[in-house]
Amino acid sequence: MSVCIIYHSETGTTRAVAEQVATPIGADLIEVTDLAGYSKVGMYLKGAPRAAQGKKNEIEPAVIDVTGYGTVVIGTPVWAGNPTPAINAVINALVGIEGKDAVVFCTSRGAPRGTLERLEKMLADRGADVRGAVPLTAGDVKKLEAVDALADLVRAVGRKEETAV
């Protein structure tokens, strides 16, 4: 099972989830940096309105080739009920996503609102087959079983990929 986890994290919460999922399944991690360089206040004053408008920021890496992976996992914090501008840019930066199985997750302090649905739609519009979506609150991240549920979903999607070959 070849899995790639692509994520953006400003406070470390989404990074922690990505790392916890990657370790037991042997996934490759790609952390995306938002070149806007928001301060903590800037995330709320500038980043959240951009997220709400579906805007994209410049990111590093600017191109993400997932051709060699069977499953692509994308994780985002929730900003104003949406994926971050960096994750919006990730969707456009993906090379080879067409026909890939995908899983999405988000981290938030409360309800994710439409974050996962928007992310699923963006990936589907690029030709990915989204197999699952997992919302995680800050409290969930501290519970091993919540993150394990995400890892189990990724494993299950990967097994489907292996049996289909």
mmCIF file of N, CA and C in Angstrom, residues 32-160:
data_model
loop_
_atom_site.group_PDB
_atom_site.id
_atom_site.type_symbol
_atom_site.label_atom_id
_atom_site.label_comp_id
_atom_site.label_asym_id
_atom_site.label_seq_id
_atom_site.Cartn_x
_atom_site.Cartn_y
_atom_site.Cartn_z
ATOM 1 N N VAL A 32 2.987 21.072 3.594
ATOM 2 C CA VAL A 32 2.867 22.214 2.699
ATOM 3 C C VAL A 32 3.000 23.495 3.528
ATOM 4 N N THR A 33 3.858 24.368 3.070
ATOM 5 C CA THR A 33 4.061 25.649 3.739
ATOM 6 C C THR A 33 3.318 26.728 2.984
ATOM 7 N N ASP A 34 2.541 27.523 3.712
ATOM 8 C CA ASP A 34 1.836 28.669 3.140
ATOM 9 C C ASP A 34 2.820 29.829 3.113
ATOM 10 N N LEU A 35 3.162 30.297 1.935
ATOM 11 C CA LEU A 35 4.161 31.349 1.798
ATOM 12 C C LEU A 35 3.657 32.725 2.231
ATOM 13 N N ALA A 36 2.363 32.826 2.579
ATOM 14 C CA ALA A 36 1.845 34.098 3.104
ATOM 15 C C ALA A 36 2.438 34.392 4.475
ATOM 16 N N GLY A 37 2.860 33.352 5.198
ATOM 17 C CA GLY A 37 3.519 33.554 6.487
ATOM 18 C C GLY A 37 2.663 34.275 7.509
ATOM 19 N N TYR A 38 1.465 33.774 7.742
ATOM 20 C CA TYR A 38 0.557 34.417 8.684
ATOM 21 C C TYR A 38 1.091 34.379 10.114
ATOM 22 N N SER A 39 0.878 35.489 10.830
ATOM 23 C CA SER A 39 1.071 35.481 12.278
ATOM 24 C C SER A 39 -0.183 34.849 12.875
ATOM 25 N N LYS A 40 -0.184 34.627 14.183
ATOM 26 C CA LYS A 40 -1.388 34.057 14.808
ATOM 27 C C LYS A 40 -2.601 34.956 14.577
ATOM 28 N N VAL A 41 -2.423 36.241 14.714
ATOM 29 C CA VAL A 41 -3.514 37.181 14.480
ATOM 30 C C VAL A 41 -3.858 37.221 12.991
ATOM 31 N N GLY A 42 -2.829 37.152 12.143
ATOM 32 C CA GLY A 42 -3.038 37.189 10.695
ATOM 33 C C GLY A 42 -3.855 36.016 10.178
ATOM 34 N N MET A 43 -3.731 34.854 10.856
ATOM 35 C CA MET A 43 -4.545 33.697 10.446
ATOM 36 C C MET A 43 -6.025 34.045 10.519
ATOM 37 N N TYR A 44 -6.402 34.768 11.560
ATOM 38 C CA TYR A 44 -7.809 35.116 11.757
ATOM 39 C C TYR A 44 -8.228 36.327 10.927
ATOM 40 N N LEU A 45 -7.375 37.343 10.901
ATOM 41 C CA LEU A 45 -7.758 38.579 10.216
ATOM 42 C C LEU A 45 -7.607 38.510 8.700
ATOM 43 N N LYS A 46 -6.608 37.786 8.217
ATOM 44 C CA LYS A 46 -6.371 37.711 6.768
ATOM 45 C C LYS A 46 -6.651 36.325 6.205
ATOM 46 N N GLY A 47 -6.170 35.297 6.888
ATOM 47 C CA GLY A 47 -6.298 33.934 6.375
ATOM 48 C C GLY A 47 -7.723 33.424 6.365
ATOM 49 N N ALA A 48 -8.449 33.620 7.456
ATOM 50 C CA ALA A 48 -9.823 33.103 7.536
ATOM 51 C C ALA A 48 -10.728 33.707 6.456
ATOM 52 N N PRO A 49 -10.685 35.029 6.223
ATOM 53 C CA PRO A 49 -11.515 35.559 5.132
ATOM 54 C C PRO A 49 -11.114 35.001 3.759
ATOM 55 N N ARG A 50 -9.816 34.783 3.537
ATOM 56 C CA ARG A 50 -9.373 34.199 2.264
ATOM 57 C C ARG A 50 -9.879 32.764 2.130
ATOM 58 N N ALA A 51 -9.864 32.028 3.244
ATOM 59 C CA ALA A 51 -10.383 30.653 3.232
ATOM 60 C C ALA A 51 -11.875 30.658 2.913
ATOM 61 N N ALA A 52 -12.611 31.560 3.528
ATOM 62 C CA ALA A 52 -14.066 31.645 3.315
ATOM 63 C C ALA A 52 -14.398 31.961 1.862
ATOM 64 N N GLN A 53 -13.508 32.676 1.192
ATOM 65 C CA GLN A 53 -13.716 33.025 -0.212
ATOM 66 C C GLN A 53 -13.164 31.958 -1.167
ATOM 67 N N GLY A 54 -12.570 30.900 -0.613
ATOM 68 C CA GLY A 54 -12.010 29.843 -1.453
ATOM 69 C C GLY A 54 -10.729 30.235 -2.158
ATOM 70 N N LYS A 55 -10.048 31.244 -1.646
ATOM 71 C CA LYS A 55 -8.813 31.735 -2.273
ATOM 72 C C LYS A 55 -7.673 30.739 -2.081
ATOM 73 N N LYS A 56 -6.662 30.880 -2.935
ATOM 74 C CA LYS A 56 -5.473 30.039 -2.880
ATOM 75 C C LYS A 56 -4.256 30.917 -2.607
ATOM 76 N N ASN A 57 -3.358 30.426 -1.777
ATOM 77 C CA ASN A 57 -2.105 31.126 -1.514
ATOM 78 C C ASN A 57 -0.965 30.407 -2.222
ATOM 79 N N GLU A 58 0.142 31.098 -2.382
ATOM 80 C CA GLU A 58 1.336 30.444 -2.904
ATOM 81 C C GLU A 58 1.818 29.471 -1.842
ATOM 82 N N ILE A 59 2.267 28.291 -2.302
ATOM 83 C CA ILE A 59 2.701 27.252 -1.379
ATOM 84 C C ILE A 59 4.050 26.680 -1.785
ATOM 85 N N GLU A 60 4.657 26.025 -0.844
ATOM 86 C CA GLU A 60 5.880 25.265 -1.080
ATOM 87 C C GLU A 60 5.663 23.886 -0.500
ATOM 88 N N PRO A 61 5.814 22.819 -1.250
ATOM 89 C CA PRO A 61 6.192 22.782 -2.658
ATOM 90 C C PRO A 61 5.072 23.280 -3.563
ATOM 91 N N ALA A 62 5.458 23.870 -4.679
ATOM 92 C CA ALA A 62 4.486 24.440 -5.613
ATOM 93 C C ALA A 62 3.823 23.374 -6.478
ATOM 94 N N VAL A 63 4.494 22.224 -6.660
ATOM 95 C CA VAL A 63 3.970 21.105 -7.425
ATOM 96 C C VAL A 63 4.130 19.855 -6.572
ATOM 97 N N ILE A 64 3.080 19.045 -6.499
ATOM 98 C CA ILE A 64 3.109 17.822 -5.698
ATOM 99 C C ILE A 64 2.716 16.654 -6.599
ATOM 100 N N ASP A 65 3.700 15.826 -6.926
ATOM 101 C CA ASP A 65 3.472 14.691 -7.824
ATOM 102 C C ASP A 65 3.082 13.463 -7.004
ATOM 103 N N VAL A 66 1.839 13.003 -7.185
ATOM 104 C CA VAL A 66 1.336 11.833 -6.452
ATOM 105 C C VAL A 66 1.189 10.619 -7.363
ATOM 106 N N THR A 67 1.828 10.674 -8.520
ATOM 107 C CA THR A 67 1.708 9.604 -9.504
ATOM 108 C C THR A 67 2.060 8.236 -8.918
ATOM 109 N N GLY A 68 3.068 8.160 -8.075
ATOM 110 C CA GLY A 68 3.531 6.890 -7.538
ATOM 111 C C GLY A 68 2.762 6.354 -6.348
ATOM 112 N N TYR A 69 1.705 7.015 -5.946
ATOM 113 C CA TYR A 69 0.938 6.599 -4.772
ATOM 114 C C TYR A 69 -0.413 6.024 -5.176
ATOM 115 N N GLY A 70 -0.864 5.047 -4.411
ATOM 116 C CA GLY A 70 -2.188 4.478 -4.635
ATOM 117 C C GLY A 70 -3.262 5.238 -3.883
ATOM 118 N N THR A 71 -2.892 5.749 -2.703
ATOM 119 C CA THR A 71 -3.846 6.490 -1.864
ATOM 120 C C THR A 71 -3.227 7.816 -1.466
ATOM 121 N N VAL A 72 -4.020 8.871 -1.589
ATOM 122 C CA VAL A 72 -3.576 10.210 -1.209
ATOM 123 C C VAL A 72 -4.484 10.698 -0.087
ATOM 124 N N VAL A 73 -3.864 11.115 1.014
ATOM 125 C CA VAL A 73 -4.592 11.644 2.167
ATOM 126 C C VAL A 73 -4.266 13.130 2.261
ATOM 127 N N ILE A 74 -5.302 13.951 2.449
ATOM 128 C CA ILE A 74 -5.083 15.392 2.569
ATOM 129 C C ILE A 74 -5.705 15.875 3.875
ATOM 130 N N GLY A 75 -4.895 16.605 4.648
ATOM 131 C CA GLY A 75 -5.351 17.131 5.934
ATOM 132 C C GLY A 75 -5.241 18.633 6.001
ATOM 133 N N THR A 76 -6.258 19.254 6.586
ATOM 134 C CA THR A 76 -6.308 20.711 6.683
ATOM 135 C C THR A 76 -6.872 21.152 8.023
ATOM 136 N N PRO A 77 -6.387 22.265 8.536
ATOM 137 C CA PRO A 77 -7.105 22.912 9.636
ATOM 138 C C PRO A 77 -8.389 23.534 9.075
ATOM 139 N N VAL A 78 -9.308 23.854 9.936
ATOM 140 C CA VAL A 78 -10.544 24.530 9.529
ATOM 141 C C VAL A 78 -10.385 26.017 9.810
ATOM 142 N N TRP A 79 -10.528 26.807 8.774
ATOM 143 C CA TRP A 79 -10.493 28.264 8.912
ATOM 144 C C TRP A 79 -11.817 28.804 8.379
ATOM 145 N N ALA A 80 -12.578 29.419 9.236
ATOM 146 C CA ALA A 80 -13.870 30.005 8.860
ATOM 147 C C ALA A 80 -14.765 28.969 8.169
ATOM 148 N N GLY A 81 -14.706 27.724 8.654
ATOM 149 C CA GLY A 81 -15.546 26.666 8.103
ATOM 150 C C GLY A 81 -15.103 26.145 6.749
ATOM 151 N N ASN A 82 -13.828 26.339 6.409
ATOM 152 C CA ASN A 82 -13.294 25.979 5.098
ATOM 153 C C ASN A 82 -11.881 25.428 5.198
ATOM 154 N N PRO A 83 -11.420 24.741 4.134
ATOM 155 C CA PRO A 83 -10.003 24.397 4.069
ATOM 156 C C PRO A 83 -9.177 25.684 4.010
ATOM 157 N N THR A 84 -7.926 25.609 4.416
ATOM 158 C CA THR A 84 -7.071 26.796 4.375
ATOM 159 C C THR A 84 -6.740 27.181 2.930
ATOM 160 N N PRO A 85 -6.339 28.433 2.708
ATOM 161 C CA PRO A 85 -5.909 28.829 1.362
ATOM 162 C C PRO A 85 -4.746 27.974 0.840
ATOM 163 N N ALA A 86 -3.892 27.498 1.731
ATOM 164 C CA ALA A 86 -2.783 26.629 1.310
ATOM 165 C C ALA A 86 -3.319 25.302 0.778
ATOM 166 N N ILE A 87 -4.295 24.714 1.440
ATOM 167 C CA ILE A 87 -4.856 23.447 0.973
ATOM 168 C C ILE A 87 -5.658 23.660 -0.309
ATOM 169 N N ASN A 88 -6.328 24.792 -0.439
ATOM 170 C CA ASN A 88 -6.994 25.095 -1.716
ATOM 171 C C ASN A 88 -5.968 25.070 -2.850
ATOM 172 N N ALA A 89 -4.775 25.604 -2.581
ATOM 173 C CA ALA A 89 -3.717 25.625 -3.589
ATOM 174 C C ALA A 89 -3.160 24.218 -3.836
ATOM 175 N N VAL A 90 -3.124 23.395 -2.786
ATOM 176 C CA VAL A 90 -2.626 22.024 -2.936
ATOM 177 C C VAL A 90 -3.413 21.288 -4.006
ATOM 178 N N ILE A 91 -4.721 21.443 -3.993
ATOM 179 C CA ILE A 91 -5.552 20.701 -4.951
ATOM 180 C C ILE A 91 -5.117 21.008 -6.378
ATOM 181 N N ASN A 92 -4.813 22.275 -6.655
ATOM 182 C CA ASN A 92 -4.342 22.647 -7.997
ATOM 183 C C ASN A 92 -2.920 22.174 -8.257
ATOM 184 N N ALA A 93 -2.118 22.020 -7.202
ATOM 185 C CA ALA A 93 -0.710 21.655 -7.338
ATOM 186 C C ALA A 93 -0.495 20.158 -7.563
ATOM 187 N N LEU A 94 -1.547 19.360 -7.387
ATOM 188 C CA LEU A 94 -1.411 17.909 -7.498
ATOM 189 C C LEU A 94 -1.221 17.473 -8.949
ATOM 190 N N VAL A 95 -0.222 16.657 -9.172
ATOM 191 C CA VAL A 95 0.034 16.045 -10.473
ATOM 192 C C VAL A 95 -0.215 14.554 -10.302
ATOM 193 N N GLY A 96 -1.025 13.974 -11.179
ATOM 194 C CA GLY A 96 -1.284 12.541 -11.139
ATOM 195 C C GLY A 96 -2.371 12.125 -10.165
ATOM 196 N N ILE A 97 -3.249 13.031 -9.771
ATOM 197 C CA ILE A 97 -4.316 12.707 -8.817
ATOM 198 C C ILE A 97 -5.487 11.984 -9.490
ATOM 199 N N GLU A 98 -5.596 12.114 -10.780
ATOM 200 C CA GLU A 98 -6.718 11.533 -11.502
ATOM 201 C C GLU A 98 -6.774 10.020 -11.291
ATOM 202 N N GLY A 99 -7.936 9.530 -10.860
ATOM 203 C CA GLY A 99 -8.142 8.107 -10.646
ATOM 204 C C GLY A 99 -7.608 7.570 -9.327
ATOM 205 N N LYS A 100 -6.998 8.400 -8.516
ATOM 206 C CA LYS A 100 -6.446 7.963 -7.230
ATOM 207 C C LYS A 100 -7.533 7.896 -6.167
ATOM 208 N N ASP A 101 -7.374 6.956 -5.233
ATOM 209 C CA ASP A 101 -8.209 6.933 -4.036
ATOM 210 C C ASP A 101 -7.716 8.022 -3.107
ATOM 211 N N ALA A 102 -8.648 8.690 -2.458
ATOM 212 C CA ALA A 102 -8.278 9.769 -1.551
ATOM 213 C C ALA A 102 -9.081 9.674 -0.263
ATOM 214 N N VAL A 103 -8.472 10.166 0.807
ATOM 215 C CA VAL A 103 -9.110 10.313 2.113
ATOM 216 C C VAL A 103 -8.785 11.722 2.571
ATOM 217 N N VAL A 104 -9.753 12.381 3.179
ATOM 218 C CA VAL A 104 -9.524 13.731 3.674
ATOM 219 C C VAL A 104 -9.821 13.795 5.176
ATOM 220 N N PHE A 105 -9.112 14.692 5.847
ATOM 221 C CA PHE A 105 -9.403 14.932 7.259
ATOM 222 C C PHE A 105 -9.184 16.402 7.563
ATOM 223 N N CYS A 106 -9.837 16.846 8.622
ATOM 224 C CA CYS A 106 -9.649 18.219 9.075
ATOM 225 C C CYS A 106 -9.539 18.243 10.589
ATOM 226 N N THR A 107 -8.879 19.272 11.081
ATOM 227 C CA THR A 107 -8.768 19.489 12.519
ATOM 228 C C THR A 107 -9.371 20.845 12.841
ATOM 229 N N SER A 108 -10.090 20.900 13.961
ATOM 230 C CA SER A 108 -10.742 22.160 14.328
ATOM 231 C C SER A 108 -10.976 22.218 15.832
ATOM 232 N N ARG A 109 -11.299 23.396 16.295
ATOM 233 C CA ARG A 109 -11.659 23.559 17.704
ATOM 234 C C ARG A 109 -13.124 23.233 17.935
ATOM 235 N N GLY A 110 -13.895 23.206 16.870
ATOM 236 C CA GLY A 110 -15.329 22.937 16.985
ATOM 237 C C GLY A 110 -15.821 22.192 15.765
ATOM 238 N N ALA A 111 -16.964 22.598 15.274
ATOM 239 C CA ALA A 111 -17.563 21.926 14.117
ATOM 240 C C ALA A 111 -16.831 22.326 12.834
ATOM 241 N N PRO A 112 -16.588 21.358 11.951
ATOM 242 C CA PRO A 112 -15.877 21.664 10.708
ATOM 243 C C PRO A 112 -16.739 22.351 9.660
ATOM 244 N N ARG A 113 -18.041 22.450 9.940
ATOM 245 C CA ARG A 113 -18.998 22.983 8.973
ATOM 246 C C ARG A 113 -18.792 22.318 7.617
ATOM 247 N N GLY A 114 -18.617 23.052 6.554
ATOM 248 C CA GLY A 114 -18.546 22.455 5.218
ATOM 249 C C GLY A 114 -17.149 22.143 4.726
ATOM 250 N N THR A 115 -16.162 22.169 5.613
ATOM 251 C CA THR A 115 -14.765 21.983 5.199
ATOM 252 C C THR A 115 -14.548 20.697 4.418
ATOM 253 N N LEU A 116 -14.969 19.587 4.970
ATOM 254 C CA LEU A 116 -14.706 18.301 4.323
ATOM 255 C C LEU A 116 -15.460 18.160 3.012
ATOM 256 N N GLU A 117 -16.695 18.645 2.970
ATOM 257 C CA GLU A 117 -17.471 18.570 1.732
ATOM 258 C C GLU A 117 -16.809 19.375 0.624
ATOM 259 N N ARG A 118 -16.290 20.563 0.963
ATOM 260 C CA ARG A 118 -15.613 21.388 -0.047
ATOM 261 C C ARG A 118 -14.346 20.697 -0.553
ATOM 262 N N LEU A 119 -13.599 20.125 0.382
ATOM 263 C CA LEU A 119 -12.369 19.436 0.019
ATOM 264 C C LEU A 119 -12.673 18.209 -0.850
ATOM 265 N N GLU A 120 -13.695 17.464 -0.478
ATOM 266 C CA GLU A 120 -14.102 16.305 -1.285
ATOM 267 C C GLU A 120 -14.485 16.726 -2.701
ATOM 268 N N LYS A 121 -15.237 17.801 -2.819
ATOM 269 C CA LYS A 121 -15.674 18.273 -4.138
ATOM 270 C C LYS A 121 -14.484 18.726 -4.982
ATOM 271 N N MET A 122 -13.559 19.451 -4.371
ATOM 272 C CA MET A 122 -12.385 19.910 -5.124
ATOM 273 C C MET A 122 -11.585 18.718 -5.655
ATOM 274 N N LEU A 123 -11.418 17.692 -4.824
ATOM 275 C CA LEU A 123 -10.676 16.506 -5.258
ATOM 276 C C LEU A 123 -11.439 15.735 -6.332
ATOM 277 N N ALA A 124 -12.738 15.590 -6.144
ATOM 278 C CA ALA A 124 -13.561 14.893 -7.146
ATOM 279 C C ALA A 124 -13.504 15.633 -8.478
ATOM 280 N N ASP A 125 -13.526 16.957 -8.432
ATOM 281 C CA ASP A 125 -13.434 17.747 -9.659
ATOM 282 C C ASP A 125 -12.101 17.527 -10.381
ATOM 283 N N ARG A 126 -11.080 17.130 -9.637
ATOM 284 C CA ARG A 126 -9.765 16.822 -10.228
ATOM 285 C C ARG A 126 -9.661 15.352 -10.645
ATOM 286 N N GLY A 127 -10.718 14.566 -10.404
ATOM 287 C CA GLY A 127 -10.715 13.177 -10.844
ATOM 288 C C GLY A 127 -10.347 12.154 -9.793
ATOM 289 N N ALA A 128 -10.189 12.580 -8.539
ATOM 290 C CA ALA A 128 -9.889 11.631 -7.455
ATOM 291 C C ALA A 128 -11.170 10.958 -6.991
ATOM 292 N N ASP A 129 -11.022 9.774 -6.430
ATOM 293 C CA ASP A 129 -12.151 9.026 -5.868
ATOM 294 C C ASP A 129 -12.043 9.117 -4.343
ATOM 295 N N VAL A 130 -12.795 10.045 -3.752
ATOM 296 C CA VAL A 130 -12.710 10.269 -2.307
ATOM 297 C C VAL A 130 -13.472 9.166 -1.590
ATOM 298 N N ARG A 131 -12.750 8.394 -0.783
ATOM 299 C CA ARG A 131 -13.290 7.211 -0.116
ATOM 300 C C ARG A 131 -13.704 7.445 1.326
ATOM 301 N N GLY A 132 -13.365 8.609 1.883
ATOM 302 C CA GLY A 132 -13.758 8.870 3.262
ATOM 303 C C GLY A 132 -13.282 10.222 3.728
ATOM 304 N N ALA A 133 -13.969 10.724 4.762
ATOM 305 C CA ALA A 133 -13.653 12.026 5.333
ATOM 306 C C ALA A 133 -13.809 11.938 6.845
ATOM 307 N N VAL A 134 -12.817 12.465 7.567
ATOM 308 C CA VAL A 134 -12.824 12.362 9.024
ATOM 309 C C VAL A 134 -12.590 13.743 9.640
ATOM 310 N N PRO A 135 -13.566 14.242 10.412
ATOM 311 C CA PRO A 135 -13.348 15.481 11.164
ATOM 312 C C PRO A 135 -12.764 15.156 12.540
ATOM 313 N N LEU A 136 -11.789 15.915 12.968
ATOM 314 C CA LEU A 136 -11.182 15.727 14.286
ATOM 315 C C LEU A 136 -11.135 17.061 15.017
ATOM 316 N N THR A 137 -11.667 17.088 16.225
ATOM 317 C CA THR A 137 -11.549 18.288 17.049
ATOM 318 C C THR A 137 -10.226 18.233 17.808
ATOM 319 N N ALA A 138 -9.865 19.336 18.423
ATOM 320 C CA ALA A 138 -8.632 19.367 19.214
ATOM 321 C C ALA A 138 -8.679 18.310 20.315
ATOM 322 N N GLY A 139 -9.849 18.070 20.868
ATOM 323 C CA GLY A 139 -10.014 17.034 21.885
ATOM 324 C C GLY A 139 -9.831 15.643 21.320
ATOM 325 N N ASP A 140 -10.324 15.424 20.096
ATOM 326 C CA ASP A 140 -10.177 14.117 19.442
ATOM 327 C C ASP A 140 -8.711 13.767 19.223
ATOM 328 N N VAL A 141 -7.932 14.774 18.877
ATOM 329 C CA VAL A 141 -6.526 14.553 18.556
ATOM 330 C C VAL A 141 -5.785 13.954 19.753
ATOM 331 N N LYS A 142 -6.240 14.285 20.948
ATOM 332 C CA LYS A 142 -5.605 13.766 22.165
ATOM 333 C C LYS A 142 -6.044 12.346 22.486
ATOM 334 N N LYS A 143 -7.102 11.877 21.820
ATOM 335 C CA LYS A 143 -7.602 10.524 22.040
ATOM 336 C C LYS A 143 -7.052 9.614 20.956
ATOM 337 N N LEU A 144 -6.297 8.631 21.368
ATOM 338 C CA LEU A 144 -5.673 7.725 20.416
ATOM 339 C C LEU A 144 -6.684 7.054 19.496
ATOM 340 N N GLU A 145 -7.846 6.691 20.037
ATOM 341 C CA GLU A 145 -8.823 5.965 19.223
ATOM 342 C C GLU A 145 -9.380 6.817 18.078
ATOM 343 N N ALA A 146 -9.459 8.123 18.258
ATOM 344 C CA ALA A 146 -9.969 8.986 17.188
ATOM 345 C C ALA A 146 -9.000 9.017 16.014
ATOM 346 N N VAL A 147 -7.723 9.166 16.294
ATOM 347 C CA VAL A 147 -6.720 9.181 15.232
ATOM 348 C C VAL A 147 -6.563 7.779 14.641
ATOM 349 N N ASP A 148 -6.686 6.761 15.477
ATOM 350 C CA ASP A 148 -6.627 5.377 14.981
ATOM 351 C C ASP A 148 -7.742 5.105 13.976
ATOM 352 N N ALA A 149 -8.912 5.707 14.180
ATOM 353 C CA ALA A 149 -10.030 5.516 13.241
ATOM 354 C C ALA A 149 -9.656 6.052 11.857
ATOM 355 N N LEU A 150 -8.949 7.171 11.813
ATOM 356 C CA LEU A 150 -8.484 7.720 10.541
ATOM 357 C C LEU A 150 -7.454 6.775 9.908
ATOM 358 N N ALA A 151 -6.512 6.290 10.704
ATOM 359 C CA ALA A 151 -5.505 5.357 10.187
ATOM 360 C C ALA A 151 -6.169 4.081 9.670
ATOM 361 N N ASP A 152 -7.177 3.591 10.384
ATOM 362 C CA ASP A 152 -7.892 2.382 9.949
ATOM 363 C C ASP A 152 -8.593 2.612 8.609
ATOM 364 N N LEU A 153 -9.182 3.790 8.430
ATOM 365 C CA LEU A 153 -9.832 4.127 7.167
ATOM 366 C C LEU A 153 -8.808 4.126 6.027
ATOM 367 N N VAL A 154 -7.655 4.740 6.264
ATOM 368 C CA VAL A 154 -6.615 4.793 5.230
ATOM 369 C C VAL A 154 -6.136 3.381 4.897
ATOM 370 N N ARG A 155 -5.947 2.553 5.914
ATOM 371 C CA ARG A 155 -5.544 1.162 5.683
ATOM 372 C C ARG A 155 -6.590 0.426 4.838
ATOM 373 N N ALA A 156 -7.871 0.606 5.172
ATOM 374 C CA ALA A 156 -8.961 -0.070 4.453
ATOM 375 C C ALA A 156 -8.993 0.362 2.988
ATOM 376 N N VAL A 157 -8.813 1.636 2.741
ATOM 377 C CA VAL A 157 -8.781 2.135 1.358
ATOM 378 C C VAL A 157 -7.591 1.536 0.626
ATOM 379 N N GLY A 158 -6.447 1.466 1.286
ATOM 380 C CA GLY A 158 -5.257 0.879 0.680
ATOM 381 C C GLY A 158 -5.421 -0.591 0.367
ATOM 382 N N ARG A 159 -6.119 -1.325 1.240
ATOM 383 C CA ARG A 159 -6.363 -2.755 0.973
ATOM 384 C C ARG A 159 -7.266 -2.932 -0.237
ATOM 385 N N LYS A 160 -8.249 -2.052 -0.389
ATOM 386 C CA LYS A 160 -9.119 -2.128 -1.566
ATOM 387 C C LYS A 160 -8.299 -1.917 -2.825
#
